[in-house]
PDB file of C-alpha atoms in Angstrom:
ATOM      1  CA  UNK U 965     -25.029 -20.193 -10.016  1.00 45.00           C
ATOM      2  CA  UNK U 966     -22.853 -18.764 -12.355  1.00 46.00           C
ATOM      3  CA  UNK U 967     -22.688 -15.250 -10.341  1.00 45.00           C
ATOM      4  CA  UNK U 968     -21.469 -17.124  -6.851  1.00 45.00           C
ATOM      5  CA  UNK U 969     -19.008 -19.465  -8.069  1.00 51.00           C
ATOM      6  CA  UNK U 970     -17.379 -15.657 -10.135  1.00 48.00           C
ATOM      7  CA  UNK U 971     -18.261 -14.771  -6.024  1.00 48.00           C
ATOM      8  CA  UNK U 972     -15.497 -17.771  -4.938  1.00 48.00           C
ATOM      9  CA  UNK U 973     -13.157 -17.422  -7.509  1.00 49.00           C
ATOM     10  CA  UNK U 974     -12.672 -13.720  -7.164  1.00 50.00           C
ATOM     11  CA  UNK U 975     -12.374 -14.563  -2.958  1.00 50.00           C
ATOM     12  CA  UNK U 976     -10.093 -17.000  -3.684  1.00 49.00           C
ATOM     13  CA  UNK U 977      -7.881 -14.681  -6.456  1.00 51.00           C
ATOM     14  CA  UNK U 978      -7.801 -11.800  -3.980  1.00 48.00           C
ATOM     15  CA  UNK U 979      -6.956 -13.578  -1.134  1.00 48.00           C
ATOM     16  CA  UNK U 980      -4.551 -11.842   0.867  1.00 44.00           C
ATOM     17  CA  UNK U 981      -3.121 -16.006   1.080  1.00 43.00           C
ATOM     18  CA  UNK U 982      -2.942 -15.431  -3.015  1.00 46.00           C
ATOM     19  CA  UNK U 983      -2.094 -11.721  -3.622  1.00 42.00           C
ATOM     20  CA  UNK U 984       1.080 -12.394  -1.184  1.00 41.00           C
ATOM     21  CA  UNK U 985       2.250 -15.021  -3.889  1.00 36.00           C
ATOM     22  CA  UNK U 986       2.940 -11.521  -6.152  1.00 36.00           C
ATOM     23  CA  UNK U 987       5.620 -10.214  -4.261  1.00 36.00           C
ATOM     24  CA  UNK U 988       6.040  -7.123  -1.755  1.00 34.00           C
ATOM     25  CA  UNK U 989       4.251  -4.755  -3.565  1.00 36.00           C
ATOM     26  CA  UNK U 990       5.682  -1.010  -2.357  1.00 38.00           C
ATOM     27  CA  UNK U 991       5.678   0.590   0.112  1.00 38.00           C
ATOM     28  CA  UNK U 992       4.684   4.078  -0.697  1.00 40.00           C
ATOM     29  CA  UNK U 993       4.648   6.625   2.290  1.00 42.00           C
ATOM     30  CA  UNK U 994       1.437   7.294   3.506  1.00 40.00           C
ATOM     31  CA  UNK U 995       2.225  10.333   5.527  1.00 45.00           C
ATOM     32  CA  UNK U 996       1.833  14.095   5.913  1.00 47.00           C
ATOM     33  CA  UNK U 997       4.767  14.450   2.890  1.00 46.00           C
ATOM     34  CA  UNK U 998       3.700  11.592   1.478  1.00 35.00           C
ATOM     35  CA  UNK U 999       6.503  10.096  -1.448  1.00 33.00           C
ATOM     36  CA  UNK U1000       4.073   7.822  -3.243  1.00 32.00           C
ATOM     37  CA  UNK U1001       6.248   4.431  -4.930  1.00 32.00           C
ATOM     38  CA  UNK U1002       4.174   2.459  -7.939  1.00 33.00           C
ATOM     39  CA  UNK U1003       3.425  -0.370  -6.615  1.00 36.00           C
ATOM     40  CA  UNK U1004       4.310  -3.150  -9.048  1.00 37.00           C
ATOM     41  CA  UNK U1005       1.518  -5.444 -11.139  1.00 41.00           C
ATOM     42  CA  UNK U1006       1.074  -8.389 -10.342  1.00 43.00           C
ATOM     43  CA  UNK U1007       1.515 -11.530 -12.475  1.00 43.00           C
ATOM     44  CA  UNK U1008      -1.636 -13.785 -13.629  1.00 48.00           C
ATOM     45  CA  UNK U1009      -2.373 -16.329 -10.734  1.00 46.00           C
ATOM     46  CA  UNK U1010      -4.296 -19.693 -11.480  1.00 51.00           C
ATOM     47  CA  UNK U1011      -3.949 -19.369 -14.931  1.00 57.00           C
ATOM     48  CA  UNK U1012      -6.725 -16.870 -14.968  1.00 61.00           C
ATOM     49  CA  UNK U1013      -5.982 -14.052 -18.492  1.00 65.00           C
ATOM     50  CA  UNK U1014      -6.856 -10.183 -17.692  1.00 65.00           C
ATOM     51  CA  UNK U1015      -9.898 -10.529 -19.802  1.00 72.00           C
ATOM     52  CA  UNK U1016     -11.293 -13.644 -17.622  1.00 72.00           C
ATOM     53  CA  UNK U1017      -9.986 -12.088 -14.813  1.00 71.00           C
ATOM     54  CA  UNK U1018     -11.795  -8.692 -15.931  1.00 69.00           C
ATOM     55  CA  UNK U1019     -15.185 -10.843 -16.702  1.00 70.00           C
ATOM     56  CA  UNK U1020     -15.174 -12.511 -13.670  1.00 76.00           C
ATOM     57  CA  UNK U1021     -14.930  -8.755 -11.695  1.00 73.00           C
ATOM     58  CA  UNK U1022     -17.617  -8.147 -14.452  1.00 73.00           C
ATOM     59  CA  UNK U1023     -20.238 -11.107 -12.992  1.00 80.00           C
ATOM     60  CA  UNK U1024     -18.911 -10.378  -9.506  1.00 76.00           C
ATOM     61  CA  UNK U1025     -20.202  -6.620  -9.232  1.00 77.00           C
ATOM     62  CA  UNK U1026     -23.518  -7.957 -11.337  1.00 74.00           C
ATOM     63  CA  UNK U1027     -24.088 -10.369  -8.105  1.00 75.00           C
ATOM     64  CA  UNK U1028     -23.557  -7.682  -5.337  1.00 75.00           C
ATOM     65  CA  UNK U1029     -25.544  -5.397  -7.251  1.00 70.00           C
ATOM     66  CA  UNK U1030     -28.725  -8.272  -8.160  1.00 68.00           C
ATOM     67  CA  UNK U1031     -28.038  -8.263  -3.950  1.00 68.00           C
ATOM     68  CA  UNK U1032     -28.056  -4.873  -3.007  1.00 66.00           C
ATOM     69  CA  UNK U1033     -30.763  -3.629  -5.149  1.00 69.00           C
ATOM     70  CA  UNK U1034     -28.600  -2.001  -7.562  1.00 81.00           C
ATOM     71  CA  UNK U1035     -26.178  -0.743  -6.024  1.00 93.00           C
ATOM     72  CA  UNK U1036     -23.004  -3.050  -4.953  1.00 92.00           C
ATOM     73  CA  UNK U1037     -21.722  -1.881  -1.946  1.00 95.00           C
ATOM     74  CA  UNK U1038     -23.375   0.266   0.848  1.00 95.00           C
ATOM     75  CA  UNK U1039     -20.240   1.877   2.286  1.00 97.00           C
ATOM     76  CA  UNK U1040     -16.780   3.463   0.223  1.00 98.00           C
ATOM     77  CA  UNK U1041     -13.906   3.888   2.316  1.00 98.00           C
ATOM     78  CA  UNK U1042     -11.345   6.008   1.059  1.00 98.00           C
ATOM     79  CA  UNK U1043      -7.053   6.524   1.533  1.00 98.00           C
ATOM     80  CA  UNK U1044      -6.079  10.753   2.354  1.00 98.00           C
ATOM     81  CA  UNK U1045      -2.585  10.787   1.192  1.00 97.00           C
ATOM     82  CA  UNK U1046      -2.349   9.586  -2.591  1.00 96.00           C
ATOM     83  CA  UNK U1047      -6.193   9.163  -3.254  1.00 98.00           C
ATOM     84  CA  UNK U1048      -7.926  12.182  -1.762  1.00 98.00           C
ATOM     85  CA  UNK U1049      -4.775  14.721  -1.608  1.00 97.00           C
ATOM     86  CA  UNK U1050      -1.525  14.975  -2.896  1.00 96.00           C
ATOM     87  CA  UNK U1051       1.535  16.793  -2.115  1.00 96.00           C
ATOM     88  CA  UNK U1052       1.376  20.128  -4.295  1.00 96.00           C
ATOM     89  CA  UNK U1053       5.319  20.164  -4.417  1.00 96.00           C
ATOM     90  CA  UNK U1054       7.401  17.639  -3.859  1.00 96.00           C
ATOM     91  CA  UNK U1055       8.491  17.044  -0.046  1.00 96.00           C
ATOM     92  CA  UNK U1056      12.069  17.067  -0.368  1.00 97.00           C
ATOM     93  CA  UNK U1057      11.826  20.413  -2.013  1.00 97.00           C
ATOM     94  CA  UNK U1058      10.049  21.678   0.481  1.00 97.00           C
ATOM     95  CA  UNK U1059      12.010  20.568   2.933  1.00 98.00           C
ATOM     96  CA  UNK U1060      15.080  21.582   1.131  1.00 98.00           C
ATOM     97  CA  UNK U1061      13.624  25.655   0.717  1.00 97.00           C
ATOM     98  CA  UNK U1062      12.002  25.732   3.922  1.00 97.00           C
ATOM     99  CA  UNK U1063      15.101  24.567   5.754  1.00 97.00           C
ATOM    100  CA  UNK U1064      17.895  26.828   3.536  1.00 96.00           C
ATOM    101  CA  UNK U1065      17.445  29.266   6.224  1.00 95.00           C
ATOM    102  CA  UNK U1066      18.073  26.844   9.242  1.00 97.00           C
ATOM    103  CA  UNK U1067      21.173  25.882   7.702  1.00 96.00           C
ATOM    104  CA  UNK U1068      19.866  22.790   6.042  1.00 97.00           C
ATOM    105  CA  UNK U1069      22.553  21.789   2.921  1.00 95.00           C
ATOM    106  CA  UNK U1070      21.461  18.548   1.750  1.00 97.00           C
ATOM    107  CA  UNK U1071      20.802  18.227  -1.754  1.00 97.00           C
ATOM    108  CA  UNK U1072      17.119  17.413  -2.790  1.00 97.00           C
ATOM    109  CA  UNK U1073      18.521  14.212  -4.271  1.00 97.00           C
ATOM    110  CA  UNK U1074      19.863  13.361  -0.621  1.00 98.00           C
ATOM    111  CA  UNK U1075      16.890  14.278   1.593  1.00 98.00           C
ATOM    112  CA  UNK U1076      14.695  11.828  -0.537  1.00 97.00           C
ATOM    113  CA  UNK U1077      17.406   9.407  -0.376  1.00 98.00           C
ATOM    114  CA  UNK U1078      17.710  10.168   3.790  1.00 98.00           C
ATOM    115  CA  UNK U1079      13.771  10.009   4.501  1.00 97.00           C
ATOM    116  CA  UNK U1080      12.941   6.830   2.796  1.00 96.00           C
ATOM    117  CA  UNK U1081      15.798   5.312   4.832  1.00 96.00           C
ATOM    118  CA  UNK U1082      14.574   7.264   8.382  1.00 95.00           C
ATOM    119  CA  UNK U1083      10.891   6.280   7.105  1.00 93.00           C
ATOM    120  CA  UNK U1084      11.747   2.496   6.518  1.00 90.00           C
ATOM    121  CA  UNK U1085      13.577   1.953   9.825  1.00 90.00           C
ATOM    122  CA  UNK U1086      11.480   0.491  13.206  1.00 88.00           C
ATOM    123  CA  UNK U1087      10.035   3.105  15.482  1.00 88.00           C
ATOM    124  CA  UNK U1088      11.138   1.983  18.734  1.00 81.00           C
ATOM    125  CA  UNK U1089       9.001   4.404  20.922  1.00 76.00           C
ATOM    126  CA  UNK U1090       5.929   2.485  20.636  1.00 79.00           C
ATOM    127  CA  UNK U1091       3.720   0.263  17.988  1.00 80.00           C
ATOM    128  CA  UNK U1092       2.896   3.054  16.349  1.00 89.00           C
ATOM    129  CA  UNK U1093       4.470   6.076  14.279  1.00 92.00           C
ATOM    130  CA  UNK U1094       1.668   8.833  14.459  1.00 92.00           C
ATOM    131  CA  UNK U1095       0.824   9.328  18.284  1.00 90.00           C
ATOM    132  CA  UNK U1096      -1.798  12.376  18.874  1.00 92.00           C
ATOM    133  CA  UNK U1097      -0.258  14.697  16.981  1.00 94.00           C
ATOM    134  CA  UNK U1098       3.124  12.183  15.703  1.00 94.00           C
ATOM    135  CA  UNK U1099       5.738  14.834  16.697  1.00 95.00           C
ATOM    136  CA  UNK U1100       8.317  13.043  17.822  1.00 95.00           C
ATOM    137  CA  UNK U1101       8.380  10.219  14.398  1.00 96.00           C
ATOM    138  CA  UNK U1102       8.482  13.492  12.445  1.00 97.00           C
ATOM    139  CA  UNK U1103      11.190  15.048  14.702  1.00 97.00           C
ATOM    140  CA  UNK U1104      13.232  11.889  14.264  1.00 96.00           C
ATOM    141  CA  UNK U1105      12.185  12.399  10.326  1.00 97.00           C
ATOM    142  CA  UNK U1106      12.954  15.724   9.734  1.00 98.00           C
ATOM    143  CA  UNK U1107      16.112  15.525  11.665  1.00 97.00           C
ATOM    144  CA  UNK U1108      17.307  12.609  10.187  1.00 97.00           C
ATOM    145  CA  UNK U1109      16.213  13.674   6.186  1.00 98.00           C
ATOM    146  CA  UNK U1110      18.330  17.027   6.437  1.00 97.00           C
ATOM    147  CA  UNK U1111      21.085  16.666   9.138  1.00 97.00           C
ATOM    148  CA  UNK U1112      18.671  19.889  11.152  1.00 97.00           C
ATOM    149  CA  UNK U1113      17.511  19.148  14.335  1.00 96.00           C
ATOM    150  CA  UNK U1114      16.606  23.495  14.946  1.00 97.00           C
ATOM    151  CA  UNK U1115      12.975  23.142  16.256  1.00 97.00           C
ATOM    152  CA  UNK U1116      11.911  26.101  14.907  1.00 97.00           C
ATOM    153  CA  UNK U1117      12.625  24.489  11.135  1.00 98.00           C
ATOM    154  CA  UNK U1118      10.715  21.765  12.882  1.00 98.00           C
ATOM    155  CA  UNK U1119       7.885  23.834  13.856  1.00 97.00           C
ATOM    156  CA  UNK U1120       7.626  25.540  10.562  1.00 97.00           C
ATOM    157  CA  UNK U1121       7.924  22.664   8.771  1.00 97.00           C
ATOM    158  CA  UNK U1122       4.971  20.577  10.482  1.00 97.00           C
ATOM    159  CA  UNK U1123       2.623  23.605  10.556  1.00 96.00           C
ATOM    160  CA  UNK U1124       3.216  23.802   6.530  1.00 96.00           C
ATOM    161  CA  UNK U1125       1.385  20.513   6.237  1.00 95.00           C
ATOM    162  CA  UNK U1126      -1.554  21.528   8.047  1.00 93.00           C
ATOM    163  CA  UNK U1127      -2.325  24.150   5.399  1.00 94.00           C
ATOM    164  CA  UNK U1128      -4.096  24.508   2.061  1.00 94.00           C
ATOM    165  CA  UNK U1129      -0.885  25.453   0.195  1.00 95.00           C
ATOM    166  CA  UNK U1130       0.920  21.522   0.803  1.00 96.00           C
ATOM    167  CA  UNK U1131      -2.093  19.871  -0.240  1.00 97.00           C
ATOM    168  CA  UNK U1132      -4.306  19.436  -3.566  1.00 96.00           C
ATOM    169  CA  UNK U1133      -7.297  17.116  -4.443  1.00 96.00           C
ATOM    170  CA  UNK U1134      -6.174  14.449  -6.556  1.00 95.00           C
ATOM    171  CA  UNK U1135      -9.759  14.412  -8.728  1.00 96.00           C
ATOM    172  CA  UNK U1136     -11.690  17.306  -9.303  1.00 94.00           C
ATOM    173  CA  UNK U1137     -14.998  15.769  -9.792  1.00 96.00           C
ATOM    174  CA  UNK U1138     -14.607  14.743  -5.800  1.00 97.00           C
ATOM    175  CA  UNK U1139     -16.572  16.428  -4.681  1.00 97.00           C
ATOM    176  CA  UNK U1140     -19.654  15.801  -6.826  1.00 97.00           C
ATOM    177  CA  UNK U1141     -18.987  11.977  -6.803  1.00 97.00           C
ATOM    178  CA  UNK U1142     -19.122  12.000  -3.062  1.00 98.00           C
ATOM    179  CA  UNK U1143     -22.424  13.692  -2.992  1.00 97.00           C
ATOM    180  CA  UNK U1144     -24.048  11.767  -5.737  1.00 97.00           C
ATOM    181  CA  UNK U1145     -23.003   8.576  -3.480  1.00 97.00           C
ATOM    182  CA  UNK U1146     -24.248   9.970  -0.816  1.00 97.00           C
ATOM    183  CA  UNK U1147     -27.208  10.899  -2.122  1.00 96.00           C
ATOM    184  CA  UNK U1148     -28.152   7.171  -3.543  1.00 95.00           C
ATOM    185  CA  UNK U1149     -27.644   6.153   0.444  1.00 95.00           C
ATOM    186  CA  UNK U1150     -23.972   4.732  -0.123  1.00 97.00           C
ATOM    187  CA  UNK U1151     -21.671   6.328   3.086  1.00 98.00           C
ATOM    188  CA  UNK U1152     -18.474   7.124   2.912  1.00 98.00           C
ATOM    189  CA  UNK U1153     -15.409   7.081   5.165  1.00 98.00           C
ATOM    190  CA  UNK U1154     -11.971   8.671   5.392  1.00 98.00           C
ATOM    191  CA  UNK U1155      -9.534   5.734   6.179  1.00 98.00           C
ATOM    192  CA  UNK U1156      -5.591   6.978   6.847  1.00 98.00           C
ATOM    193  CA  UNK U1157      -2.571   6.471   8.611  1.00 97.00           C
ATOM    194  CA  UNK U1158      -2.021   9.916  10.180  1.00 97.00           C
ATOM    195  CA  UNK U1159      -1.868  12.435  13.044  1.00 96.00           C
ATOM    196  CA  UNK U1160      -4.036  14.180  14.539  1.00 95.00           C
ATOM    197  CA  UNK U1161      -3.143  16.866  11.961  1.00 96.00           C
ATOM    198  CA  UNK U1162      -5.909  14.737   8.977  1.00 97.00           C
ATOM    199  CA  UNK U1163      -8.710  16.599   9.932  1.00 96.00           C
ATOM    200  CA  UNK U1164      -7.849  20.307  10.557  1.00 95.00           C
ATOM    201  CA  UNK U1165      -6.236  19.468   7.075  1.00 96.00           C
ATOM    202  CA  UNK U1166      -9.615  18.309   5.552  1.00 97.00           C
ATOM    203  CA  UNK U1167     -11.067  21.282   6.565  1.00 96.00           C
ATOM    204  CA  UNK U1168      -8.510  23.922   5.079  1.00 95.00           C
ATOM    205  CA  UNK U1169      -9.281  21.833   1.571  1.00 96.00           C
ATOM    206  CA  UNK U1170     -13.079  22.494   2.262  1.00 96.00           C
ATOM    207  CA  UNK U1171     -13.685  18.686   2.229  1.00 97.00           C
ATOM    208  CA  UNK U1172     -14.523  17.555   5.342  1.00 96.00           C
ATOM    209  CA  UNK U1173     -18.167  17.849   4.998  1.00 96.00           C
ATOM    210  CA  UNK U1174     -18.067  15.206   2.178  1.00 97.00           C
ATOM    211  CA  UNK U1175     -18.078  12.502   4.750  1.00 98.00           C
ATOM    212  CA  UNK U1176     -19.867  10.856   7.499  1.00 98.00           C
ATOM    213  CA  UNK U1177     -16.716   9.713   9.276  1.00 98.00           C
ATOM    214  CA  UNK U1178     -12.732   9.678   9.253  1.00 98.00           C
ATOM    215  CA  UNK U1179     -11.013   7.272  10.958  1.00 98.00           C
ATOM    216  CA  UNK U1180      -6.944   8.249  12.079  1.00 97.00           C
ATOM    217  CA  UNK U1181      -4.851   5.566  12.996  1.00 97.00           C
ATOM    218  CA  UNK U1182      -3.786   8.032  15.517  1.00 96.00           C
ATOM    219  CA  UNK U1183      -7.001   8.726  16.878  1.00 96.00           C
ATOM    220  CA  UNK U1184      -7.986   4.589  16.660  1.00 96.00           C
ATOM    221  CA  UNK U1185      -4.851   3.479  17.439  1.00 94.00           C
ATOM    222  CA  UNK U1186      -4.087   1.290  14.445  1.00 96.00           C
ATOM    223  CA  UNK U1187      -2.211   1.285  10.918  1.00 96.00           C
ATOM    224  CA  UNK U1188      -2.904   0.359   7.790  1.00 97.00           C
ATOM    225  CA  UNK U1189      -2.386  -2.694   7.199  1.00 96.00           C
ATOM    226  CA  UNK U1190      -3.494  -3.677  10.440  1.00 97.00           C
ATOM    227  CA  UNK U1191      -7.294  -4.666   9.980  1.00 98.00           C
ATOM    228  CA  UNK U1192      -8.756  -2.988  12.764  1.00 98.00           C
ATOM    229  CA  UNK U1193      -8.738   0.434  11.261  1.00 98.00           C
ATOM    230  CA  UNK U1194     -11.084  -0.236   8.651  1.00 98.00           C
ATOM    231  CA  UNK U1195     -13.526  -1.974  10.701  1.00 98.00           C
ATOM    232  CA  UNK U1196     -13.116   0.376  13.217  1.00 98.00           C
ATOM    233  CA  UNK U1197     -14.402   2.581   9.981  1.00 98.00           C
ATOM    234  CA  UNK U1198     -17.186   0.347   9.036  1.00 98.00           C
ATOM    235  CA  UNK U1199     -18.343   0.514  12.503  1.00 98.00           C
ATOM    236  CA  UNK U1200     -18.331   4.290  12.658  1.00 98.00           C
ATOM    237  CA  UNK U1201     -20.953   4.042   9.885  1.00 98.00           C
ATOM    238  CA  UNK U1202     -22.575   1.581  10.750  1.00 98.00           C
ATOM    239  CA  UNK U1203     -21.548  -1.114   8.051  1.00 97.00           C
ATOM    240  CA  UNK U1204     -20.385  -4.808   8.357  1.00 97.00           C
ATOM    241  CA  UNK U1205     -17.336  -5.326   6.633  1.00 97.00           C
ATOM    242  CA  UNK U1206     -18.048  -6.810   3.687  1.00 95.00           C
ATOM    243  CA  UNK U1207     -20.617  -4.697   2.460  1.00 95.00           C
ATOM    244  CA  UNK U1208     -17.982  -2.117   2.321  1.00 97.00           C
ATOM    245  CA  UNK U1209     -15.113  -1.352  -0.234  1.00 98.00           C
ATOM    246  CA  UNK U1210     -12.031   0.727   0.338  1.00 98.00           C
ATOM    247  CA  UNK U1211     -10.283   2.619  -2.519  1.00 98.00           C
ATOM    248  CA  UNK U1212      -6.572   3.734  -1.927  1.00 98.00           C
ATOM    249  CA  UNK U1213      -3.024   3.229  -3.322  1.00 97.00           C
ATOM    250  CA  UNK U1214      -0.932   1.095  -1.603  1.00 97.00           C
ATOM    251  CA  UNK U1215      -1.244  -2.365  -2.032  1.00 96.00           C
ATOM    252  CA  UNK U1216      -0.062  -3.344   1.044  1.00 96.00           C
ATOM    253  CA  UNK U1217      -1.256  -1.069   3.225  1.00 97.00           C
ATOM    254  CA  UNK U1218      -5.065  -0.716   1.442  1.00 98.00           C
ATOM    255  CA  UNK U1219      -5.865  -3.296  -0.310  1.00 97.00           C
ATOM    256  CA  UNK U1220      -4.101  -6.630   1.379  1.00 97.00           C
ATOM    257  CA  UNK U1221      -4.969  -4.444   4.771  1.00 97.00           C
ATOM    258  CA  UNK U1222      -8.897  -3.829   3.745  1.00 98.00           C
ATOM    259  CA  UNK U1223      -9.085  -7.300   2.627  1.00 97.00           C
ATOM    260  CA  UNK U1224      -7.622  -8.965   5.753  1.00 97.00           C
ATOM    261  CA  UNK U1225     -10.743  -6.936   7.466  1.00 98.00           C
ATOM    262  CA  UNK U1226     -13.091  -8.455   4.741  1.00 97.00           C
ATOM    263  CA  UNK U1227     -13.957  -5.427   3.397  1.00 97.00           C
ATOM    264  CA  UNK U1228     -13.207  -5.504  -0.750  1.00 96.00           C
ATOM    265  CA  UNK U1229     -10.862  -3.590  -2.008  1.00 97.00           C
ATOM    266  CA  UNK U1230     -10.085  -1.586  -5.572  1.00 97.00           C
ATOM    267  CA  UNK U1231      -5.958   0.263  -6.229  1.00 97.00           C
ATOM    268  CA  UNK U1232      -6.332   3.961  -7.157  1.00 98.00           C
ATOM    269  CA  UNK U1233      -4.640   4.213 -10.188  1.00 96.00           C
ATOM    270  CA  UNK U1234      -5.082   0.974 -11.663  1.00 95.00           C
ATOM    271  CA  UNK U1235      -8.384  -0.925 -10.488  1.00 95.00           C
ATOM    272  CA  UNK U1236      -9.831   2.456 -10.938  1.00 97.00           C
ATOM    273  CA  UNK U1237      -8.235   5.775 -12.231  1.00 96.00           C
ATOM    274  CA  UNK U1238     -10.750   8.414 -10.710  1.00 97.00           C
ATOM    275  CA  UNK U1239     -13.624   8.411  -8.484  1.00 98.00           C
ATOM    276  CA  UNK U1240     -16.071   9.198 -11.315  1.00 97.00           C
ATOM    277  CA  UNK U1241     -15.528   5.652 -11.693  1.00 97.00           C
ATOM    278  CA  UNK U1242     -15.988   4.406  -8.563  1.00 97.00           C
ATOM    279  CA  UNK U1243     -19.077   5.280  -8.126  1.00 97.00           C
ATOM    280  CA  UNK U1244     -19.891   3.615 -10.926  1.00 95.00           C
ATOM    281  CA  UNK U1245     -18.773   0.017 -10.016  1.00 95.00           C
ATOM    282  CA  UNK U1246     -20.990   0.568  -7.494  1.00 95.00           C
ATOM    283  CA  UNK U1247     -23.735   1.449  -9.361  1.00 94.00           C
ATOM    284  CA  UNK U1248     -24.311   5.426  -9.086  1.00 95.00           C
ATOM    285  CA  UNK U1249     -24.669   7.724 -12.313  1.00 91.00           C
ATOM    286  CA  UNK U1250     -22.978  11.018 -12.061  1.00 88.00           C
TER     287      UNK U1250
END
């Protein structure tokens, strides 16, 4: 009875309508040239102290382990940029370095500010930013950020972000953890707002075989926080949304979007800080 009560309280506490009262969250750039912004910490809700919230979370996870035979979830969904992988160098630095031979004169600070402005503008050509290879959108971003519309510059920059030189894994223990999860029967999928470069990028980083499925916004025609992309990922894995937990670094796109789809969600860098911790919370020892 206590566990069921904990589940009800947590569901209310973390409902999207309740979380939205906490503020707008962050708008991180979940893209092939990501600039993550740390979301603000949500204040306490409904008079619950931090220790009481942690207690409710533990009760809820114990309840789910009892329900699912030792595991809290049957599937793990993982965000790509900012959670699984991060750029190896700051975006503005790369835009500037590659752009120098094409006449780009803006400083890194100017490029970053212009990038943020351009990324935040409505994209009028489609309801989706990332359609197929995403080239029209990224051509707009690059030219707006640098003032350079040279097609050769764009192609060099665009192709750079498909290589292992441009990215590295956030967590060096990721492979070991995902292997342990899958061995324990937990299915794993990547869920990402990205264009069709994501799959070759995962292959370049030699991590594509870690996952049972990949849900890319450009392929499923839905971008986070649209719950459809999470529902598609669950469909690919053959699980119900309530049996999955999503981990990502963006409160709006990852947390609210996943919960709107009916999944649980943990904020990377706050609720969980490593994939080993993710596995332990699910009930898998690494």
